[in-house]
Coordinates of C-alpha atoms in Angstrom, one line a residue:
X679 CA 37.3 60.7 -34.1
X680 CA 36.3 58.3 -36.8
X681 CA 34.2 55.4 -35.5
X682 CA 34.8 52.4 -37.7
X683 CA 33.7 50.2 -34.8
X684 CA 30.2 51.5 -35.2
X685 CA 29.8 49.3 -38.2
X686 CA 31.8 46.3 -36.9
X687 CA 28.9 43.9 -36.4
X688 CA 26.7 44.2 -39.4
X689 CA 25.2 40.7 -39.3
X690 CA 22.7 39.7 -41.9
X691 CA 19.3 39.2 -40.4
X692 CA 20.5 40.0 -36.9
X693 CA 18.7 42.1 -34.4
X694 CA 19.8 45.7 -35.1
X695 CA 20.9 47.9 -32.2
X696 CA 21.3 51.6 -33.0
X697 CA 22.7 54.2 -30.6
X698 CA 21.8 57.8 -31.1
X699 CA 24.8 60.1 -30.1
X700 CA 24.0 63.7 -29.7
X701 CA 25.9 66.8 -28.5
X702 CA 27.4 66.4 -25.0
X703 CA 26.5 62.7 -24.8
X704 CA 28.4 60.7 -22.1
X705 CA 31.2 58.6 -23.5
X706 CA 31.0 55.9 -20.8
X707 CA 27.5 54.8 -21.6
X708 CA 28.4 54.8 -25.3
X709 CA 31.3 52.5 -24.5
X710 CA 29.0 50.2 -22.5
X711 CA 26.7 49.9 -25.5
X712 CA 29.6 49.2 -27.8
X713 CA 31.1 46.6 -25.4
X714 CA 27.9 44.7 -25.0
X715 CA 26.2 44.9 -28.4
X716 CA 29.0 45.9 -30.9
X717 CA 31.9 43.6 -30.4
X718 CA 32.5 40.4 -32.4
X719 CA 32.1 37.2 -30.4
X720 CA 34.5 34.6 -31.6
X721 CA 34.2 32.8 -28.3
X722 CA 30.6 32.1 -29.2
X723 CA 31.2 31.4 -32.9
X724 CA 28.8 34.1 -34.0
X725 CA 28.0 37.7 -33.6
X726 CA 24.9 38.6 -31.6
X727 CA 23.8 41.9 -33.0
X728 CA 24.0 44.3 -35.9
X729 CA 25.3 47.4 -34.1
X730 CA 25.8 50.9 -35.3
X731 CA 26.0 54.5 -34.2
X732 CA 24.2 57.5 -35.6
X733 CA 24.1 61.2 -35.0
X734 CA 22.0 64.2 -36.2
X735 CA 25.2 66.0 -37.1
X736 CA 28.3 65.0 -39.0
X737 CA 30.5 66.1 -36.1
X738 CA 29.3 65.5 -32.5
X739 CA 31.2 67.0 -29.6
X740 CA 31.0 64.6 -26.7
X741 CA 30.6 65.5 -23.0
X742 CA 32.6 68.6 -22.0
X743 CA 34.4 68.6 -25.4
X744 CA 36.6 65.6 -24.5
X745 CA 36.6 64.6 -28.1
X746 CA 34.5 64.9 -31.3
X747 CA 32.7 62.0 -32.9
X748 CA 32.8 61.8 -36.7
X749 CA 32.3 59.2 -39.4
X750 CA 29.0 57.7 -38.1
X751 CA 25.7 57.3 -39.9
X752 CA 23.1 60.1 -40.0
X753 CA 19.9 60.0 -37.9
X754 CA 18.1 58.1 -40.6
X755 CA 19.9 54.9 -39.3
X756 CA 17.5 55.0 -36.4
X757 CA 14.6 54.2 -38.7
X758 CA 15.8 50.6 -39.1
X759 CA 16.6 49.9 -35.4
X760 CA 15.1 47.0 -33.7
X761 CA 16.5 48.4 -30.4
X762 CA 17.2 52.1 -30.2
X763 CA 19.4 53.4 -27.4
X764 CA 18.7 57.1 -26.9
X765 CA 21.1 59.9 -26.0
X766 CA 22.0 60.6 -22.4
X767 CA 23.7 63.7 -21.2
X768 CA 24.6 65.5 -17.9
X769 CA 22.7 68.6 -18.8
X770 CA 19.3 67.2 -18.1
X771 CA 17.5 70.5 -18.1
X772 CA 18.5 71.4 -21.7
X773 CA 15.9 70.3 -24.2
X774 CA 16.8 67.6 -26.6
X775 CA 16.8 68.2 -30.4
X776 CA 13.4 68.0 -32.0
X777 CA 14.8 65.7 -34.7
X778 CA 16.1 63.2 -32.1
X779 CA 12.7 63.2 -30.2
X780 CA 10.9 62.7 -33.4
X781 CA 13.1 59.7 -34.3
X782 CA 12.4 58.2 -30.9
X783 CA 8.6 58.6 -31.3
X784 CA 8.7 57.0 -34.8
X785 CA 10.7 54.1 -33.5
X786 CA 8.2 53.6 -30.6
X787 CA 5.2 53.7 -33.0
X788 CA 6.7 51.0 -35.2
X789 CA 7.4 48.8 -32.3
X790 CA 11.2 49.2 -31.7
X791 CA 12.6 48.5 -28.3
X792 CA 13.7 51.7 -26.6
X793 CA 16.6 51.9 -24.1
X794 CA 17.7 54.8 -21.9
X795 CA 21.0 54.7 -19.9
X796 CA 21.2 57.0 -16.8
X797 CA 19.9 60.4 -17.9
X798 CA 18.5 58.8 -21.1
X799 CA 15.3 58.5 -19.1
X800 CA 14.9 62.3 -19.5
X801 CA 15.2 61.9 -23.3
X802 CA 12.5 59.2 -23.4
X803 CA 10.3 61.2 -21.1
X804 CA 10.7 64.3 -23.2
X805 CA 9.7 62.3 -26.2
X806 CA 6.5 61.5 -24.4
X807 CA 6.9 57.7 -24.6
X808 CA 7.2 57.2 -20.9
X809 CA 3.8 58.6 -19.8
X810 CA 2.1 56.1 -17.5
X811 CA 5.1 53.8 -17.7
X812 CA 7.7 52.5 -15.2
X813 CA 11.3 53.9 -15.5
X814 CA 14.4 54.6 -13.4
X815 CA 17.1 57.3 -13.5
X816 CA 20.1 58.2 -11.4
X817 CA 19.1 58.9 -7.8
X818 CA 20.7 62.4 -7.9
X819 CA 18.1 63.5 -10.5
X820 CA 15.1 61.8 -9.0
X821 CA 13.5 65.0 -7.7
X822 CA 14.1 66.9 -10.9
X823 CA 12.7 64.1 -13.0
X824 CA 9.5 63.7 -10.9
X825 CA 8.9 67.5 -11.0
X826 CA 9.2 67.6 -14.8
X827 CA 7.5 64.3 -15.6
X828 CA 4.9 63.5 -12.9
X829 CA 3.1 61.0 -15.2
X830 CA 6.1 58.7 -15.3
X831 CA 6.2 56.0 -12.6
X832 CA 9.8 56.6 -11.5
X833 CA 11.5 53.8 -9.4
X834 CA 14.7 55.0 -7.7
X835 CA 15.8 52.0 -5.7
X836 CA 16.6 49.7 -8.7
X837 CA 19.5 49.3 -11.1
X838 CA 17.2 49.1 -14.1
X839 CA 13.6 48.8 -15.1
X840 CA 12.4 46.4 -17.8
X841 CA 8.9 47.7 -18.8
X842 CA 8.7 45.5 -21.9
X843 CA 9.5 47.6 -24.9
X844 CA 11.0 50.4 -22.9
X845 CA 14.0 49.8 -20.6
X846 CA 15.9 52.3 -18.5
X847 CA 19.0 52.0 -16.4
X848 CA 20.0 54.1 -13.3
X849 CA 23.6 55.3 -13.0
X850 CA 26.4 54.9 -15.6
X851 CA 27.6 51.4 -14.6
X852 CA 24.0 50.2 -14.5
X853 CA 24.1 50.5 -18.3
X854 CA 26.2 47.3 -18.1
X855 CA 23.6 45.6 -15.9
X856 CA 20.8 46.5 -18.3
X857 CA 22.9 45.6 -21.4
X858 CA 23.6 42.1 -20.0
X859 CA 19.9 41.8 -19.0
X860 CA 19.0 42.4 -22.7
X861 CA 21.5 39.8 -23.9
X862 CA 20.0 37.4 -21.4
X863 CA 16.5 38.3 -22.5
X864 CA 17.5 37.9 -26.2
X865 CA 19.9 35.0 -26.1
X866 CA 19.6 33.2 -22.8
X867 CA 21.7 33.0 -19.6
X868 CA 24.6 31.0 -21.0
X869 CA 25.3 33.6 -23.7
X870 CA 24.9 36.5 -21.2
X871 CA 27.3 34.8 -18.8
X872 CA 29.9 34.5 -21.7
X873 CA 29.5 38.2 -22.4
X874 CA 29.8 39.1 -18.7
X875 CA 33.0 37.0 -18.4
X876 CA 34.6 38.9 -21.2
X877 CA 33.6 42.1 -19.6
X878 CA 34.9 40.8 -16.2
X879 CA 31.6 42.0 -14.8
X880 CA 28.9 40.2 -12.8
X881 CA 26.2 38.7 -15.0
X882 CA 23.6 39.8 -12.5
X883 CA 24.0 42.2 -9.6
X884 CA 21.4 41.8 -6.9
X885 CA 20.0 44.8 -5.1
X886 CA 19.5 48.3 -6.4
X887 CA 20.9 51.8 -6.5
X888 CA 19.7 52.6 -3.0
X889 CA 22.9 51.0 -1.8
X890 CA 24.8 53.8 -3.7
X891 CA 22.9 56.8 -2.3
X892 CA 25.1 59.1 -0.2
X893 CA 24.9 58.3 3.4
X894 CA 27.4 58.4 6.4
X895 CA 30.1 55.8 6.3
X896 CA 29.8 53.4 9.2
X897 CA 32.6 53.5 11.7
X898 CA 33.2 49.7 11.3
X899 CA 32.4 48.6 7.8
X900 CA 30.9 45.2 7.2
X901 CA 33.3 42.4 6.1
X902 CA 33.1 41.3 2.6
X903 CA 30.5 38.6 1.7
X904 CA 32.7 37.3 -1.2
X905 CA 33.9 34.1 0.6
X906 CA 30.5 32.9 1.7
X907 CA 29.0 33.8 -1.7
X908 CA 31.7 31.8 -3.5
X909 CA 31.2 28.9 -1.1
X910 CA 27.4 28.9 -1.6
X911 CA 27.7 29.0 -5.4
X912 CA 29.8 25.8 -5.2
X913 CA 27.1 24.1 -3.0
X914 CA 23.8 25.1 -4.7
X915 CA 22.8 21.4 -5.0
X916 CA 22.8 21.1 -1.2
X917 CA 19.8 22.0 0.9
X918 CA 21.4 25.3 2.0
X919 CA 19.5 27.5 4.4
X920 CA 20.2 31.1 5.7
X921 CA 21.4 29.5 8.9
X922 CA 24.0 27.5 6.9
X923 CA 25.2 30.6 5.2
X924 CA 25.4 32.4 8.6
X925 CA 27.4 29.5 10.1
X926 CA 29.8 29.5 7.2
X927 CA 30.3 33.3 7.7
X928 CA 30.7 32.8 11.5
X929 CA 27.9 35.3 12.2
X930 CA 24.4 35.2 13.4
X931 CA 21.5 34.9 10.9
X932 CA 20.5 38.5 11.8
X933 CA 24.0 39.8 11.2
X934 CA 24.2 38.0 7.8
X935 CA 20.8 39.5 6.8
X936 CA 22.1 43.0 7.7
X937 CA 25.2 42.5 5.7
X938 CA 23.3 41.2 2.6
X939 CA 21.0 44.3 2.8
X940 CA 23.9 46.7 3.2
X941 CA 26.2 45.2 0.5
X942 CA 23.8 43.6 -2.0
X943 CA 20.5 45.3 -1.3
X944 CA 18.7 42.0 -1.0
X945 CA 18.1 39.1 1.5
X946 CA 20.2 36.0 1.8
X947 CA 17.2 33.8 0.7
X948 CA 16.4 36.0 -2.3
X949 CA 20.1 35.9 -3.4
X950 CA 20.3 32.1 -3.0
X951 CA 17.1 31.6 -5.0
X952 CA 18.4 33.8 -7.8
X953 CA 21.7 31.9 -8.0
X954 CA 19.8 28.6 -8.1
X955 CA 17.6 29.9 -10.9
X956 CA 20.6 31.1 -12.9
X957 CA 22.2 27.6 -12.6
X958 CA 18.9 26.0 -13.6
X959 CA 18.8 28.1 -16.8
X960 CA 22.4 27.1 -17.6
X961 CA 21.6 23.4 -17.2
X962 CA 18.5 23.7 -19.4
X963 CA 20.5 25.6 -22.1
X964 CA 23.2 22.8 -22.0
X965 CA 20.6 20.2 -22.8
X966 CA 19.2 18.8 -19.5
X967 CA 15.6 18.0 -20.3
X968 CA 14.7 16.3 -17.1
X969 CA 13.3 19.1 -15.0
X970 CA 13.3 17.0 -11.8
X971 CA 17.1 16.6 -12.3
X972 CA 17.5 20.3 -12.9
X973 CA 15.6 21.0 -9.7
X974 CA 17.6 18.5 -7.7
X975 CA 21.0 19.7 -8.9
X976 CA 20.1 23.4 -8.2
X977 CA 18.7 22.8 -4.7
X978 CA 15.2 23.9 -5.8
X979 CA 13.7 20.5 -4.8
X980 CA 11.0 19.6 -7.2
X981 CA 10.1 20.3 -10.8
X982 CA 6.9 22.0 -9.6
X983 CA 8.9 24.4 -7.5
X984 CA 11.3 25.0 -10.4
X985 CA 8.4 25.8 -12.6
X986 CA 6.7 28.2 -10.1
X987 CA 9.9 30.1 -9.5
X988 CA 10.9 30.4 -13.2
X989 CA 7.4 31.7 -14.1
X990 CA 7.6 34.2 -11.2
X991 CA 11.2 35.4 -11.7
X992 CA 11.8 34.9 -15.4
X993 CA 8.4 34.9 -17.0
X994 CA 8.8 31.5 -18.7
X995 CA 8.2 27.9 -17.7
X996 CA 11.1 25.5 -17.9
X997 CA 9.6 24.0 -21.0
X998 CA 9.2 27.4 -22.6
X999 CA 12.7 28.3 -21.7
X1000 CA 14.1 25.1 -23.2
X1001 CA 12.1 25.7 -26.5
X1002 CA 13.6 29.2 -26.7
X1003 CA 17.1 28.7 -25.5
X1004 CA 17.8 24.9 -25.4
X1005 CA 20.3 23.2 -27.7
X1006 CA 19.4 23.3 -31.3
X1007 CA 17.0 26.2 -30.9
X1008 CA 17.5 29.3 -33.0
X1009 CA 18.9 31.9 -30.5
X1010 CA 17.2 34.9 -32.0
X1011 CA 16.2 38.0 -30.0
X1012 CA 12.7 38.3 -28.8
X1013 CA 10.6 40.8 -30.7
X1014 CA 10.5 44.2 -29.2
X1015 CA 8.0 44.4 -26.4
X1016 CA 7.9 40.7 -25.7

């Protein structure tokens, strides 16, 4: 299967994302990486990344022999990656190729950003770059991972872990969550929202993979939160409280809290704060320079509260965010590890 698409977005001077594909790699996560980092973005008027695939062999049989990948660059392409996405496979107990592990180690030493989707955390751990670091992996493999790599600080109740220059995602679909997080980190919330709209996928999913762990199905499932979430997103400038959300949903505050925990893995207040911060970022990116106005239109109250929440949740003050992602600013990816 020739992969012309692996060379689609060769953008001069752009941040280079390279995916290593190895024998028995999962096609889904490869597709996620291609969708997020490899497609042209005419709706944005520019391409975001220089994206390519590479493999240690000229012909790479994918998972369970579904198809064979050919026509991609050799493993030497990993040497020029700014972000390197490592192989993930279902056979987590089978050792990775020495050449692949060496390429990962060299990339880490020179400061490239490393990304592991799903079982890719095993690849990173086997390369030795996760020792003493935070990471996540699919909940089904948590016990196996901890037994093999006890020095890694595994977090199993999140969709992804951003540990600076090394990032890991839990299950397969969490590759999209992490991919959009990287776009948001590199190019800002407005661009990430555009990419998510094209994917028809939420730009940010609250909660973690604990909501997907196998457990008995309740006899009476909770009703969908979608109507009250949509209503709240239209009224973020209002002084909404958890009681207001509960009243809109025609349930008690305690029932609403249980539904949020069960369906989103978070609290109503945390979700509301996250939505308000996302709106604040969009307003700043669109050119609103009066932070009191941003705070008022997003229901965050004051510029001081906006500043405190942005520093705590995003790691940047409103002024720093405007300098990085505001109108007229060069929207270039952050250096690896920033």
